[in-house]
Tab-separated table of C-alpha atoms in Angstrom:
chain	number	residue	atom	x	y	z
A	264	UNK	CA	-1.658	19.199	-11.144
A	265	UNK	CA	-1.611	20.780	-7.757
A	266	UNK	CA	1.395	20.990	-5.478
A	267	UNK	CA	2.027	22.333	-1.995
A	268	UNK	CA	5.149	23.884	-0.569
A	269	UNK	CA	5.794	24.326	3.117
A	270	UNK	CA	8.831	26.513	3.444
A	271	UNK	CA	9.828	25.540	6.958
A	272	UNK	CA	10.434	21.907	7.788
A	273	UNK	CA	10.953	22.644	11.485
A	274	UNK	CA	9.705	25.545	13.625
A	275	UNK	CA	10.741	25.810	17.284
A	276	UNK	CA	8.844	28.352	19.319
A	277	UNK	CA	8.586	29.190	23.002
A	278	UNK	CA	5.388	28.505	24.871
A	279	UNK	CA	2.853	31.377	24.755
A	280	UNK	CA	4.690	32.954	21.740
A	281	UNK	CA	2.865	33.458	18.431
A	282	UNK	CA	3.599	31.206	15.497
A	283	UNK	CA	3.081	31.222	11.752
A	284	UNK	CA	3.488	28.165	9.561
A	285	UNK	CA	3.826	29.028	5.901
A	286	UNK	CA	2.144	27.294	3.008
A	287	UNK	CA	2.122	28.066	-0.704
A	288	UNK	CA	0.348	26.106	-3.365
A	289	UNK	CA	0.313	25.962	-7.123
A	290	UNK	CA	-2.680	25.042	-9.279
A	291	UNK	CA	-4.165	25.978	-12.595
A	292	UNK	CA	-7.673	25.668	-11.229
A	293	UNK	CA	-9.628	26.810	-8.203
A	294	UNK	CA	-8.793	24.864	-5.090
A	295	UNK	CA	-9.923	24.038	-1.620
A	296	UNK	CA	-7.232	24.411	1.048
A	297	UNK	CA	-6.722	22.585	4.314
A	298	UNK	CA	-4.459	22.256	7.298
A	299	UNK	CA	-4.161	18.858	8.931
A	300	UNK	CA	-2.353	18.126	12.216
A	301	UNK	CA	-0.687	14.903	13.272
A	302	UNK	CA	0.070	14.584	16.965
A	303	UNK	CA	2.751	12.045	18.000
A	304	UNK	CA	1.525	8.491	17.461
A	305	UNK	CA	-1.894	9.613	16.212
A	306	UNK	CA	-3.604	9.833	12.845
A	307	UNK	CA	-3.948	13.012	10.879
A	308	UNK	CA	-6.968	15.178	11.730
A	309	UNK	CA	-8.423	18.233	10.036
A	310	UNK	CA	-7.456	21.482	11.732
A	311	UNK	CA	-9.311	23.862	9.382
A	312	UNK	CA	-10.355	24.332	5.798
A	313	UNK	CA	-11.064	27.047	3.251
A	314	UNK	CA	-13.802	26.262	0.752
A	315	UNK	CA	-15.163	29.702	-0.196
A	316	UNK	CA	-16.285	32.990	1.338
A	317	UNK	CA	-14.260	34.721	4.004
A	318	UNK	CA	-10.535	34.355	3.439
A	319	UNK	CA	-9.853	34.112	7.178
A	320	UNK	CA	-10.863	30.749	8.534
A	321	UNK	CA	-10.772	29.593	12.088
A	322	UNK	CA	-10.105	26.056	13.206
A	323	UNK	CA	-9.791	23.991	16.319
A	324	UNK	CA	-7.472	24.782	19.225
A	325	UNK	CA	-7.252	28.498	18.445
A	326	UNK	CA	-5.628	28.197	15.048
A	327	UNK	CA	-6.560	30.313	12.050
A	328	UNK	CA	-5.413	30.611	8.470
A	329	UNK	CA	-5.759	33.215	5.773
A	330	UNK	CA	-6.227	32.447	2.104
A	331	UNK	CA	-4.406	34.850	-0.204
A	332	UNK	CA	-5.235	34.123	-3.810
A	333	UNK	CA	-2.837	36.599	-5.326
A	334	UNK	CA	0.089	35.126	-3.380
A	335	UNK	CA	-1.253	31.564	-3.581
A	336	UNK	CA	-0.681	31.190	0.120
A	337	UNK	CA	-2.575	29.747	3.047
A	338	UNK	CA	-0.449	30.456	6.122
A	339	UNK	CA	-1.477	29.066	9.550
A	340	UNK	CA	-1.256	31.184	12.625
A	341	UNK	CA	-1.805	30.990	16.340
A	342	UNK	CA	-1.339	33.957	18.678
A	343	UNK	CA	-0.114	31.942	21.678
A	344	UNK	CA	1.045	28.377	21.449
A	345	UNK	CA	0.855	25.695	24.101
A	346	UNK	CA	3.036	22.695	24.754
A	347	UNK	CA	0.231	20.503	23.460
A	348	UNK	CA	0.508	22.131	20.036
A	349	UNK	CA	3.740	20.200	19.410
A	350	UNK	CA	2.921	18.200	16.322
A	351	UNK	CA	3.425	17.835	12.586
A	352	UNK	CA	1.314	20.233	10.484
A	353	UNK	CA	0.425	19.533	6.879
A	354	UNK	CA	-0.973	21.994	4.387
A	355	UNK	CA	-3.087	20.378	1.708
A	356	UNK	CA	-5.006	21.256	-1.452
A	357	UNK	CA	-7.886	19.719	-3.379
A	358	UNK	CA	-9.111	20.596	-6.896
A	359	UNK	CA	-12.597	22.094	-6.773
A	360	UNK	CA	-13.411	20.696	-10.155
A	361	UNK	CA	-12.935	17.009	-9.483
A	362	UNK	CA	-15.781	14.807	-8.452
A	363	UNK	CA	-14.023	13.536	-5.392
A	364	UNK	CA	-11.712	14.698	-2.675
A	365	UNK	CA	-8.220	13.835	-3.865
A	366	UNK	CA	-6.272	15.759	-1.278
A	367	UNK	CA	-2.598	16.563	-2.041
A	368	UNK	CA	-0.394	17.159	0.977
A	369	UNK	CA	2.694	19.233	1.492
A	370	UNK	CA	5.821	17.829	3.135
A	371	UNK	CA	4.847	19.044	6.581
A	372	UNK	CA	6.222	21.412	9.235
A	373	UNK	CA	7.295	20.076	12.591
A	374	UNK	CA	6.242	22.513	15.316
A	375	UNK	CA	8.130	22.159	18.560
A	376	UNK	CA	6.894	24.217	21.496
A	377	UNK	CA	9.608	24.884	24.057
A	378	UNK	CA	8.606	25.299	27.700
B	23	UNK	CA	-14.525	3.508	18.748
B	24	UNK	CA	-16.192	4.494	15.475
B	25	UNK	CA	-13.149	5.930	13.747
B	26	UNK	CA	-11.081	4.527	10.870
B	27	UNK	CA	-9.233	1.426	11.988
B	28	UNK	CA	-6.202	-0.168	10.330
B	29	UNK	CA	-4.694	-3.584	10.889
B	30	UNK	CA	-1.984	-4.514	11.546
B	31	UNK	CA	-0.442	-1.389	13.083
B	32	UNK	CA	3.068	-2.728	12.523
B	33	UNK	CA	4.420	-5.268	10.072
B	34	UNK	CA	7.985	-6.388	9.721
B	35	UNK	CA	8.702	-8.644	6.749
B	36	UNK	CA	11.554	-9.897	4.668
B	37	UNK	CA	12.169	-8.679	1.166
B	38	UNK	CA	10.216	-10.670	-1.334
B	39	UNK	CA	7.320	-11.553	0.961
B	40	UNK	CA	3.720	-10.456	0.408
B	41	UNK	CA	1.922	-8.316	2.938
B	42	UNK	CA	-1.717	-7.253	3.251
B	43	UNK	CA	-3.165	-4.333	5.187
B	44	UNK	CA	-6.791	-3.888	6.113
B	45	UNK	CA	-8.751	-0.702	6.582
B	46	UNK	CA	-12.182	-0.381	8.126
B	47	UNK	CA	-13.623	3.067	7.366
B	48	UNK	CA	-16.249	4.948	9.298
B	49	UNK	CA	-19.417	3.015	8.533
B	50	UNK	CA	-21.417	5.665	6.661
B	51	UNK	CA	-18.483	6.887	4.592
B	52	UNK	CA	-18.650	5.865	0.931
B	53	UNK	CA	-15.235	7.174	-0.047
B	54	UNK	CA	-11.994	5.477	0.951
B	55	UNK	CA	-8.397	6.493	0.235
B	56	UNK	CA	-4.992	4.950	0.657
B	57	UNK	CA	-1.934	7.115	1.190
B	58	UNK	CA	1.708	6.332	1.822
B	59	UNK	CA	3.886	8.390	4.148
B	60	UNK	CA	7.637	8.166	4.540
B	61	UNK	CA	9.717	9.836	7.219
B	62	UNK	CA	9.790	13.604	6.839
B	63	UNK	CA	7.282	13.659	4.034
B	64	UNK	CA	3.594	14.342	3.707
B	65	UNK	CA	1.132	11.631	2.779
B	66	UNK	CA	1.276	10.629	-0.907
B	67	UNK	CA	-1.968	9.648	-2.619
B	68	UNK	CA	-2.065	6.010	-3.764
B	69	UNK	CA	-5.663	5.163	-4.657
B	70	UNK	CA	-9.310	5.998	-4.140
B	71	UNK	CA	-12.569	4.081	-3.903
B	72	UNK	CA	-16.119	5.284	-4.301
B	73	UNK	CA	-18.079	2.488	-2.723
B	74	UNK	CA	-16.562	-0.659	-4.282
B	75	UNK	CA	-15.290	1.042	-7.428
B	76	UNK	CA	-11.601	1.919	-7.599
B	77	UNK	CA	-11.673	5.227	-9.476
B	78	UNK	CA	-8.057	6.301	-9.500
B	79	UNK	CA	-4.647	4.838	-8.981
B	80	UNK	CA	-1.516	6.900	-8.620
B	81	UNK	CA	1.475	6.251	-10.814
B	82	UNK	CA	3.252	5.591	-7.528
B	83	UNK	CA	1.279	2.342	-7.291
B	84	UNK	CA	3.316	-0.223	-9.165
B	85	UNK	CA	1.952	-3.511	-10.431
B	86	UNK	CA	3.062	-5.115	-7.142
B	87	UNK	CA	0.401	-3.122	-5.309
B	88	UNK	CA	-3.286	-4.011	-5.426
B	89	UNK	CA	-6.190	-2.614	-3.524
B	90	UNK	CA	-9.733	-3.870	-3.174
B	91	UNK	CA	-12.952	-2.844	-1.528
B	92	UNK	CA	-15.138	-5.812	-2.343
B	93	UNK	CA	-18.413	-4.796	-0.704
B	94	UNK	CA	-17.885	-1.096	-0.438
B	95	UNK	CA	-17.046	-1.434	3.247
B	96	UNK	CA	-13.558	-2.493	4.367
B	97	UNK	CA	-10.573	-2.311	2.046
B	98	UNK	CA	-7.366	-4.248	1.657
B	99	UNK	CA	-4.013	-3.116	0.276
B	100	UNK	CA	-1.706	-5.938	-0.804
B	101	UNK	CA	1.948	-5.549	-1.629
B	102	UNK	CA	3.521	-8.438	-3.481
B	103	UNK	CA	7.271	-9.224	-3.531
B	104	UNK	CA	8.052	-6.445	-1.073
B	105	UNK	CA	11.151	-4.318	-1.565
B	106	UNK	CA	13.031	-2.223	0.970
B	107	UNK	CA	11.721	0.884	-0.715
B	108	UNK	CA	8.224	-0.156	0.276
B	109	UNK	CA	9.021	0.560	3.892
B	110	UNK	CA	6.659	3.336	4.943
B	111	UNK	CA	3.511	4.160	6.866
B	112	UNK	CA	0.385	3.206	4.916
B	113	UNK	CA	-2.514	5.424	5.796
B	114	UNK	CA	-6.190	4.844	5.149
B	115	UNK	CA	-8.796	7.612	5.151
B	116	UNK	CA	-12.482	7.816	4.543
B	117	UNK	CA	-14.926	10.613	3.852
B	118	UNK	CA	-18.568	11.395	3.302
B	119	UNK	CA	-17.728	13.099	0.034
B	120	UNK	CA	-18.425	16.519	-1.309
B	121	UNK	CA	-20.970	17.314	1.355
B	122	UNK	CA	-18.019	17.799	3.683
B	123	UNK	CA	-15.385	18.651	1.091
B	124	UNK	CA	-11.906	17.608	1.876
B	125	UNK	CA	-12.557	16.359	5.343
B	126	UNK	CA	-10.738	13.091	5.377
B	127	UNK	CA	-10.798	10.948	8.498
B	128	UNK	CA	-7.511	9.070	8.895
B	129	UNK	CA	-6.666	5.913	10.662
B	130	UNK	CA	-3.496	5.631	12.710
B	131	UNK	CA	-1.712	3.841	9.894
B	132	UNK	CA	0.052	0.580	9.282
B	133	UNK	CA	3.820	0.811	9.481
B	134	UNK	CA	5.693	-1.541	7.138
B	135	UNK	CA	9.348	-2.374	7.605
B	136	UNK	CA	10.960	-4.493	4.896
B	137	UNK	CA	14.264	-6.070	5.906
């Protein structure tokens, strides 16, 4: 069974500073990896995903993530954050071998952007 | 609005009462998922439908929980004899399936408070 670890439960960062949100996963099979974002009082939405190919994937709002198979990591980065990036960020994994998209989520990282 | 809709958005009930939540997925999506989210945690998978067939139920889903998707369109999640531990946000998501792997579209959730 897959599992996801997000090492930082809360990350405060000043506006226009860079940020990295860490994610590690465990799985005995090949996986797809995702980052979802949940803005206050809104539903979760997909930020970016890694399915195959290039290990550096770009998502919406200037975010990117890099898949590192040897370290089983999928860290999320943004070079310069904005106040509007304040949200809860969830790393997630899905088994490539299943016939449907059972997505397993990590506990989340709360990003607070300080003006 | 053609997104995933959930009703009611908030439900307060007394312990021992039954509650039912409804989810209307995006119309062309054949896959529907229920998740549960508690404060400070990521969404936990509860169950999954492919059209009207319920293909997996999590061990988290006790016998007091039942979900249906009678015509492969909307879905209901019923909790019988509610307990205080059932207090959580219940999230519904839908997807087109493997064509867009892992891209779940979430509703805003139904928040349950059991007194």
